[in-house]
Amino acid sequence: GAGVSQSPSNKVTEKGKDVELRCDPISGHTALYWYRQSLGQGLEFLIYFQGNSAPDKSGLPSDRFSAERTGGSVSTLTIQRTQQEDSAVYLCASSFRTGNSLSGANVLTFGAGSRLTVL
Amino acid sequence: AQSVSQHNHHVILSEAASLELGCNYSYGGTVNLFWYVQYPGQHLQLLLKYFSGDPLVKGIKGFEAEFIKSKFSFNLRKPSVQWSDTAEYFCAVNARYGGSQGNLIFGKGTKLSVKP
């Protein structure tokens, strides 16, 4: 598509429920990122996928968080047993390629985000 | 691991004032540096980037940033701000080489409010 699409745009859930957030990156982009944006906390890196390589999961805050990327395209971020502190905007971004190439490396295109509210 | 510090949480300026937003990073190796901007109600978008070469880089809308390697800094500047520059600005860094090269780390952001 023309941009990075995320769904749902807004999600309200009850504490303890599981949620799934979806990201559809720009066609042809090999790298996909998930970030969490909380008020006053900036953008917190969660996970990134690059091609067929093992994802970098170093930013996932707990084992309740997981993500997968199917077929090198669409990604789903799953939060199990949600807690109130999980409330935030979850941003997805994609880029053409990553690594030490100077051309186009790591220039991220962001989606509009999924706002999660845990009651 | 890399980290990014943005010193100002909220900056309030009048139109035509000059702007400088501080950004310092912590990483011992070669880095790529970025400034992203988020206008109210809009997506994050790239403002400018530094990969190599001239340490003074120019971006969109009259913004520029200077990479000072000895100070681990990449401050954002604009000589004369406009009301339309009201936004939140994020500095970001990633390692050019190594296993964490894809990991783009952002600062906490600086909110800029420009009074008309």
PDB file of C-alpha atoms in Angstrom:
ATOM      1  CA  GLY A   1       0.000   0.000   0.000  1.00  0.00           C
ATOM      2  CA  ALA A   2       0.902   3.660  -0.037  1.00  0.00           C
ATOM      3  CA  GLY A   3       1.687   3.797   3.656  1.00  0.00           C
ATOM      4  CA  VAL A   4       1.961   1.727   6.795  1.00  0.00           C
ATOM      5  CA  SER A   5      -1.479   0.603   7.922  1.00  0.00           C
ATOM      6  CA  GLN A   6      -2.305  -0.279  11.494  1.00  0.00           C
ATOM      7  CA  SER A   7      -5.453  -1.720  12.997  1.00  0.00           C
ATOM      8  CA  PRO A   8      -7.375  -1.201  15.115  1.00  0.00           C
ATOM      9  CA  SER A   9      -6.827   2.523  15.490  1.00  0.00           C
ATOM     10  CA  ASN A  10      -8.341   2.385  18.961  1.00  0.00           C
ATOM     11  CA  LYS A  11      -8.778  -0.552  21.309  1.00  0.00           C
ATOM     12  CA  VAL A  12     -10.335  -0.506  24.750  1.00  0.00           C
ATOM     13  CA  THR A  13     -10.024  -3.695  26.727  1.00  0.00           C
ATOM     14  CA  GLU A  14     -10.377  -4.978  30.219  1.00  0.00           C
ATOM     15  CA  LYS A  15      -7.445  -5.876  32.393  1.00  0.00           C
ATOM     16  CA  GLY A  16      -6.490  -9.511  31.883  1.00  0.00           C
ATOM     17  CA  LYS A  17      -7.735  -9.804  28.318  1.00  0.00           C
ATOM     18  CA  ASP A  18      -5.481 -10.550  25.343  1.00  0.00           C
ATOM     19  CA  VAL A  19      -5.185  -8.094  22.449  1.00  0.00           C
ATOM     20  CA  GLU A  20      -3.783  -8.310  18.946  1.00  0.00           C
ATOM     21  CA  LEU A  21      -2.549  -5.318  16.994  1.00  0.00           C
ATOM     22  CA  ARG A  22      -1.912  -5.549  13.293  1.00  0.00           C
ATOM     23  CA  CYS A  23       0.565  -3.814  11.038  1.00  0.00           C
ATOM     24  CA  ASP A  24       0.641  -3.882   7.249  1.00  0.00           C
ATOM     25  CA  PRO A  25       3.955  -2.367   6.095  1.00  0.00           C
ATOM     26  CA  ILE A  26       4.787  -0.667   2.836  1.00  0.00           C
ATOM     27  CA  SER A  27       5.114  -3.212   0.063  1.00  0.00           C
ATOM     28  CA  GLY A  28       8.755  -4.079  -0.538  1.00  0.00           C
ATOM     29  CA  HIS A  29       9.990  -2.848   2.823  1.00  0.00           C
ATOM     30  CA  THR A  30      12.113  -5.555   4.364  1.00  0.00           C
ATOM     31  CA  ALA A  31      12.379  -4.177   7.891  1.00  0.00           C
ATOM     32  CA  LEU A  32       9.464  -3.766  10.294  1.00  0.00           C
ATOM     33  CA  TYR A  33       9.527  -2.183  13.734  1.00  0.00           C
ATOM     34  CA  TRP A  34       7.184  -1.943  16.698  1.00  0.00           C
ATOM     35  CA  TYR A  35       7.437   0.906  19.189  1.00  0.00           C
ATOM     36  CA  ARG A  36       5.356   1.954  22.158  1.00  0.00           C
ATOM     37  CA  GLN A  37       4.650   5.647  22.760  1.00  0.00           C
ATOM     38  CA  SER A  38       3.554   6.653  26.219  1.00  0.00           C
ATOM     39  CA  LEU A  39       3.031  10.168  27.512  1.00  0.00           C
ATOM     40  CA  GLY A  40       6.331  11.617  28.582  1.00  0.00           C
ATOM     41  CA  GLN A  41       8.218   8.439  27.722  1.00  0.00           C
ATOM     42  CA  GLY A  42       8.978   9.006  24.078  1.00  0.00           C
ATOM     43  CA  LEU A  43       9.211   6.036  21.761  1.00  0.00           C
ATOM     44  CA  GLU A  44      10.154   2.770  23.408  1.00  0.00           C
ATOM     45  CA  PHE A  45      11.612   0.180  21.035  1.00  0.00           C
ATOM     46  CA  LEU A  46       9.857  -3.187  21.277  1.00  0.00           C
ATOM     47  CA  ILE A  47      10.916  -5.460  18.427  1.00  0.00           C
ATOM     48  CA  TYR A  48      12.153  -5.389  14.868  1.00  0.00           C
ATOM     49  CA  PHE A  49      12.130  -7.812  11.962  1.00  0.00           C
ATOM     50  CA  GLN A  50      14.572  -7.787   9.074  1.00  0.00           C
ATOM     51  CA  GLY A  51      13.897 -10.111   6.179  1.00  0.00           C
ATOM     52  CA  ASN A  52      14.245 -13.740   7.178  1.00  0.00           C
ATOM     53  CA  SER A  53      16.596 -13.053  10.069  1.00  0.00           C
ATOM     54  CA  ALA A  54      15.629 -13.810  13.649  1.00  0.00           C
ATOM     55  CA  PRO A  55      13.808 -10.784  15.091  1.00  0.00           C
ATOM     56  CA  ASP A  56      15.466  -8.495  17.607  1.00  0.00           C
ATOM     57  CA  LYS A  57      13.173  -8.900  20.620  1.00  0.00           C
ATOM     58  CA  SER A  58      15.387  -7.038  23.042  1.00  0.00           C
ATOM     59  CA  GLY A  59      12.827  -4.316  23.719  1.00  0.00           C
ATOM     60  CA  LEU A  60       9.854  -6.464  24.665  1.00  0.00           C
ATOM     61  CA  PRO A  61       9.029  -5.498  28.268  1.00  0.00           C
ATOM     62  CA  SER A  62       7.789  -8.904  29.437  1.00  0.00           C
ATOM     63  CA  ASP A  63       6.892 -12.368  28.213  1.00  0.00           C
ATOM     64  CA  ARG A  64       3.292 -11.199  27.874  1.00  0.00           C
ATOM     65  CA  PHE A  65       4.383  -9.424  24.707  1.00  0.00           C
ATOM     66  CA  SER A  66       5.083 -11.271  21.466  1.00  0.00           C
ATOM     67  CA  ALA A  67       5.103 -10.479  17.780  1.00  0.00           C
ATOM     68  CA  GLU A  68       5.244 -12.349  14.553  1.00  0.00           C
ATOM     69  CA  ARG A  69       5.634 -11.429  10.945  1.00  0.00           C
ATOM     70  CA  THR A  70       4.092 -13.756   8.418  1.00  0.00           C
ATOM     71  CA  GLY A  71       5.452 -14.096   4.906  1.00  0.00           C
ATOM     72  CA  GLY A  72       7.793 -11.187   5.408  1.00  0.00           C
ATOM     73  CA  SER A  73       4.878  -8.756   5.320  1.00  0.00           C
ATOM     74  CA  VAL A  74       2.057  -8.333   7.845  1.00  0.00           C
ATOM     75  CA  SER A  75       2.962  -8.323  11.516  1.00  0.00           C
ATOM     76  CA  THR A  76       0.874  -8.925  14.614  1.00  0.00           C
ATOM     77  CA  LEU A  77       1.806  -7.716  18.086  1.00  0.00           C
ATOM     78  CA  THR A  78       0.081  -9.722  20.807  1.00  0.00           C
ATOM     79  CA  ILE A  79      -0.248  -8.659  24.406  1.00  0.00           C
ATOM     80  CA  GLN A  80      -1.499 -11.346  26.753  1.00  0.00           C
ATOM     81  CA  ARG A  81      -3.195 -10.707  30.084  1.00  0.00           C
ATOM     82  CA  THR A  82      -3.150  -6.954  29.565  1.00  0.00           C
ATOM     83  CA  GLN A  83      -2.342  -4.656  32.459  1.00  0.00           C
ATOM     84  CA  GLN A  84      -3.211  -0.989  32.920  1.00  0.00           C
ATOM     85  CA  GLU A  85       0.422  -0.029  32.402  1.00  0.00           C
ATOM     86  CA  ASP A  86       0.171  -1.465  28.880  1.00  0.00           C
ATOM     87  CA  SER A  87      -2.029   1.479  27.907  1.00  0.00           C
ATOM     88  CA  ALA A  88      -0.166   3.402  25.208  1.00  0.00           C
ATOM     89  CA  VAL A  89      -0.025   4.056  21.496  1.00  0.00           C
ATOM     90  CA  TYR A  90       1.635   1.185  19.672  1.00  0.00           C
ATOM     91  CA  LEU A  91       3.442   2.353  16.558  1.00  0.00           C
ATOM     92  CA  CYS A  92       4.549   0.256  13.651  1.00  0.00           C
ATOM     93  CA  ALA A  93       7.142   1.395  11.125  1.00  0.00           C
ATOM     94  CA  SER A  94       8.807  -0.119   8.121  1.00  0.00           C
ATOM     95  CA  SER A  95      11.905   0.685   6.114  1.00  0.00           C
ATOM     96  CA  PHE A  96      13.374  -0.308   2.795  1.00  0.00           C
ATOM     97  CA  ARG A  97      16.393  -1.951   4.278  1.00  0.00           C
ATOM     98  CA  THR A  98      18.579  -1.787   7.272  1.00  0.00           C
ATOM     99  CA  GLY A  99      22.244  -2.265   7.880  1.00  0.00           C
ATOM    100  CA  ASN A 100      25.265  -0.251   6.896  1.00  0.00           C
ATOM    101  CA  SER A 101      24.080   0.772   3.472  1.00  0.00           C
ATOM    102  CA  LEU A 102      23.945   4.530   3.234  1.00  0.00           C
ATOM    103  CA  SER A 103      21.106   4.564   0.784  1.00  0.00           C
ATOM    104  CA  GLY A 104      17.716   4.436   2.422  1.00  0.00           C
ATOM    105  CA  ALA A 105      18.978   2.654   5.456  1.00  0.00           C
ATOM    106  CA  ASN A 106      16.842   2.975   8.534  1.00  0.00           C
ATOM    107  CA  VAL A 107      14.603   5.751   7.249  1.00  0.00           C
ATOM    108  CA  LEU A 108      11.401   4.657   8.899  1.00  0.00           C
ATOM    109  CA  THR A 109       7.884   5.282   7.662  1.00  0.00           C
ATOM    110  CA  PHE A 110       5.451   5.190  10.551  1.00  0.00           C
ATOM    111  CA  GLY A 111       1.829   4.199  10.729  1.00  0.00           C
ATOM    112  CA  ALA A 112      -0.812   6.158  12.593  1.00  0.00           C
ATOM    113  CA  GLY A 113      -0.600   3.830  15.575  1.00  0.00           C
ATOM    114  CA  SER A 114      -3.024   1.758  17.618  1.00  0.00           C
ATOM    115  CA  ARG A 115      -4.157   3.418  20.831  1.00  0.00           C
ATOM    116  CA  LEU A 116      -4.645   0.792  23.516  1.00  0.00           C
ATOM    117  CA  THR A 117      -6.557   1.567  26.688  1.00  0.00           C
ATOM    118  CA  VAL A 118      -6.668  -1.061  29.406  1.00  0.00           C
ATOM    119  CA  LEU A 119      -9.399  -0.474  31.984  1.00  0.00           C
TER     120      LEU A 119
ATOM    121  CA  ALA B   1      23.666  -0.362  23.832  1.00  0.00           C
ATOM    122  CA  GLN B   2      22.781   3.038  22.474  1.00  0.00           C
ATOM    123  CA  SER B   3      20.826   5.662  24.359  1.00  0.00           C
ATOM    124  CA  VAL B   4      19.588   9.125  23.432  1.00  0.00           C
ATOM    125  CA  SER B   5      19.048  12.116  25.686  1.00  0.00           C
ATOM    126  CA  GLN B   6      16.957  15.125  24.784  1.00  0.00           C
ATOM    127  CA  HIS B   7      17.481  17.798  27.369  1.00  0.00           C
ATOM    128  CA  ASN B   8      14.370  19.868  26.931  1.00  0.00           C
ATOM    129  CA  HIS B   9      10.962  18.406  27.590  1.00  0.00           C
ATOM    130  CA  HIS B  10       8.942  21.428  26.500  1.00  0.00           C
ATOM    131  CA  VAL B  11      10.151  24.541  24.711  1.00  0.00           C
ATOM    132  CA  ILE B  12       7.930  27.574  24.218  1.00  0.00           C
ATOM    133  CA  LEU B  13       8.966  30.232  21.703  1.00  0.00           C
ATOM    134  CA  SER B  14       7.458  33.194  19.945  1.00  0.00           C
ATOM    135  CA  GLU B  15       7.362  33.298  16.166  1.00  0.00           C
ATOM    136  CA  ALA B  16      10.632  34.385  14.555  1.00  0.00           C
ATOM    137  CA  ALA B  17      12.674  33.258  17.541  1.00  0.00           C
ATOM    138  CA  SER B  18      15.628  30.974  16.933  1.00  0.00           C
ATOM    139  CA  LEU B  19      15.447  27.351  17.943  1.00  0.00           C
ATOM    140  CA  GLU B  20      18.010  24.889  19.176  1.00  0.00           C
ATOM    141  CA  LEU B  21      16.983  21.507  20.557  1.00  0.00           C
ATOM    142  CA  GLY B  22      19.649  19.446  22.239  1.00  0.00           C
ATOM    143  CA  CYS B  23      20.338  15.781  21.541  1.00  0.00           C
ATOM    144  CA  ASN B  24      23.153  13.682  22.942  1.00  0.00           C
ATOM    145  CA  TYR B  25      23.689  10.015  22.346  1.00  0.00           C
ATOM    146  CA  SER B  26      25.661   7.351  24.059  1.00  0.00           C
ATOM    147  CA  TYR B  27      27.434   4.846  21.838  1.00  0.00           C
ATOM    148  CA  GLY B  28      31.083   4.196  21.183  1.00  0.00           C
ATOM    149  CA  GLY B  29      30.877   3.190  17.554  1.00  0.00           C
ATOM    150  CA  THR B  30      29.797   4.701  14.255  1.00  0.00           C
ATOM    151  CA  VAL B  31      26.209   5.864  14.190  1.00  0.00           C
ATOM    152  CA  ASN B  32      23.460   7.110  11.935  1.00  0.00           C
ATOM    153  CA  LEU B  33      21.523  10.040  13.386  1.00  0.00           C
ATOM    154  CA  PHE B  34      17.991  11.252  12.758  1.00  0.00           C
ATOM    155  CA  TRP B  35      15.450  13.829  13.760  1.00  0.00           C
ATOM    156  CA  TYR B  36      11.785  12.912  13.410  1.00  0.00           C
ATOM    157  CA  VAL B  37       8.843  15.239  13.903  1.00  0.00           C
ATOM    158  CA  GLN B  38       5.259  14.572  14.921  1.00  0.00           C
ATOM    159  CA  TYR B  39       2.827  17.387  14.127  1.00  0.00           C
ATOM    160  CA  PRO B  40      -0.423  17.398  16.093  1.00  0.00           C
ATOM    161  CA  GLY B  41      -2.656  14.595  14.900  1.00  0.00           C
ATOM    162  CA  GLN B  42      -0.162  13.366  12.322  1.00  0.00           C
ATOM    163  CA  HIS B  43       2.244  10.462  11.889  1.00  0.00           C
ATOM    164  CA  LEU B  44       5.872  10.664  12.838  1.00  0.00           C
ATOM    165  CA  GLN B  45       7.913  11.733   9.838  1.00  0.00           C
ATOM    166  CA  LEU B  46      11.558  12.187   9.024  1.00  0.00           C
ATOM    167  CA  LEU B  47      12.906  15.719   9.380  1.00  0.00           C
ATOM    168  CA  LEU B  48      16.548  15.065   8.529  1.00  0.00           C
ATOM    169  CA  LYS B  49      19.259  12.445   8.788  1.00  0.00           C
ATOM    170  CA  TYR B  50      23.014  12.130   9.020  1.00  0.00           C
ATOM    171  CA  PHE B  51      24.893   9.122   7.717  1.00  0.00           C
ATOM    172  CA  SER B  52      28.316  10.501   6.758  1.00  0.00           C
ATOM    173  CA  GLY B  53      30.074  13.435   5.127  1.00  0.00           C
ATOM    174  CA  ASP B  54      29.315  17.065   5.956  1.00  0.00           C
ATOM    175  CA  PRO B  55      28.354  17.128   9.641  1.00  0.00           C
ATOM    176  CA  LEU B  56      25.933  19.990   9.003  1.00  0.00           C
ATOM    177  CA  VAL B  57      22.819  18.510   7.468  1.00  0.00           C
ATOM    178  CA  LYS B  58      19.791  20.324   6.163  1.00  0.00           C
ATOM    179  CA  GLY B  59      16.292  18.998   6.297  1.00  0.00           C
ATOM    180  CA  ILE B  60      12.813  20.044   5.375  1.00  0.00           C
ATOM    181  CA  LYS B  61      11.189  23.342   6.346  1.00  0.00           C
ATOM    182  CA  GLY B  62      14.448  25.152   7.052  1.00  0.00           C
ATOM    183  CA  PHE B  63      15.676  22.848   9.798  1.00  0.00           C
ATOM    184  CA  GLU B  64      19.298  21.833  10.125  1.00  0.00           C
ATOM    185  CA  ALA B  65      21.341  19.758  12.535  1.00  0.00           C
ATOM    186  CA  GLU B  66      25.018  19.540  13.294  1.00  0.00           C
ATOM    187  CA  PHE B  67      26.804  16.343  14.222  1.00  0.00           C
ATOM    188  CA  ILE B  68      29.644  17.002  16.657  1.00  0.00           C
ATOM    189  CA  LYS B  69      31.356  13.673  17.138  1.00  0.00           C
ATOM    190  CA  SER B  70      33.543  14.799  20.030  1.00  0.00           C
ATOM    191  CA  LYS B  71      30.460  15.860  21.967  1.00  0.00           C
ATOM    192  CA  PHE B  72      28.253  12.949  20.889  1.00  0.00           C
ATOM    193  CA  SER B  73      25.699  15.557  19.935  1.00  0.00           C
ATOM    194  CA  PHE B  74      23.271  16.161  17.091  1.00  0.00           C
ATOM    195  CA  ASN B  75      21.430  19.364  17.929  1.00  0.00           C
ATOM    196  CA  LEU B  76      18.547  20.589  15.825  1.00  0.00           C
ATOM    197  CA  ARG B  77      18.361  24.240  14.810  1.00  0.00           C
ATOM    198  CA  LYS B  78      16.146  26.652  12.952  1.00  0.00           C
ATOM    199  CA  PRO B  79      16.930  30.371  12.647  1.00  0.00           C
ATOM    200  CA  SER B  80      13.329  31.572  12.755  1.00  0.00           C
ATOM    201  CA  VAL B  81      10.439  29.389  13.889  1.00  0.00           C
ATOM    202  CA  GLN B  82       6.871  29.620  12.671  1.00  0.00           C
ATOM    203  CA  TRP B  83       3.617  28.766  14.385  1.00  0.00           C
ATOM    204  CA  SER B  84       3.374  25.741  12.059  1.00  0.00           C
ATOM    205  CA  ASP B  85       6.535  24.301  13.638  1.00  0.00           C
ATOM    206  CA  THR B  86       4.532  23.474  16.746  1.00  0.00           C
ATOM    207  CA  ALA B  87       5.119  19.753  17.127  1.00  0.00           C
ATOM    208  CA  GLU B  88       7.023  17.129  19.053  1.00  0.00           C
ATOM    209  CA  TYR B  89      10.580  16.463  17.918  1.00  0.00           C
ATOM    210  CA  PHE B  90      12.418  13.194  18.422  1.00  0.00           C
ATOM    211  CA  CYS B  91      16.106  12.514  18.060  1.00  0.00           C
ATOM    212  CA  ALA B  92      17.091   8.953  17.130  1.00  0.00           C
ATOM    213  CA  VAL B  93      20.283   6.977  16.648  1.00  0.00           C
ATOM    214  CA  ASN B  94      21.262   3.564  15.396  1.00  0.00           C
ATOM    215  CA  ALA B  95      24.561   1.777  15.252  1.00  0.00           C
ATOM    216  CA  ARG B  96      25.982   1.701  11.741  1.00  0.00           C
ATOM    217  CA  TYR B  97      27.555  -1.716  12.208  1.00  0.00           C
ATOM    218  CA  GLY B  98      27.201  -4.721  14.407  1.00  0.00           C
ATOM    219  CA  GLY B  99      24.398  -6.920  15.598  1.00  0.00           C
ATOM    220  CA  SER B 100      22.206  -4.070  16.818  1.00  0.00           C
ATOM    221  CA  GLN B 101      22.432  -1.987  13.641  1.00  0.00           C
ATOM    222  CA  GLY B 102      18.734  -2.194  12.903  1.00  0.00           C
ATOM    223  CA  ASN B 103      17.722  -1.052  16.344  1.00  0.00           C
ATOM    224  CA  LEU B 104      16.720   2.614  16.064  1.00  0.00           C
ATOM    225  CA  ILE B 105      16.651   4.195  19.510  1.00  0.00           C
ATOM    226  CA  PHE B 106      14.648   7.354  20.136  1.00  0.00           C
ATOM    227  CA  GLY B 107      14.918  10.038  22.745  1.00  0.00           C
ATOM    228  CA  LYS B 108      11.919  10.977  24.882  1.00  0.00           C
ATOM    229  CA  GLY B 109      11.052  13.885  22.619  1.00  0.00           C
ATOM    230  CA  THR B 110      10.862  17.655  22.953  1.00  0.00           C
ATOM    231  CA  LYS B 111       7.537  19.370  22.605  1.00  0.00           C
ATOM    232  CA  LEU B 112       7.827  22.716  20.826  1.00  0.00           C
ATOM    233  CA  SER B 113       5.067  25.271  21.189  1.00  0.00           C
ATOM    234  CA  VAL B 114       5.325  28.381  19.028  1.00  0.00           C
ATOM    235  CA  LYS B 115       3.179  31.331  20.010  1.00  0.00           C
ATOM    236  CA  PRO B 116       1.814  33.401  17.099  1.00  0.00           C
TER     237      PRO B 116
END
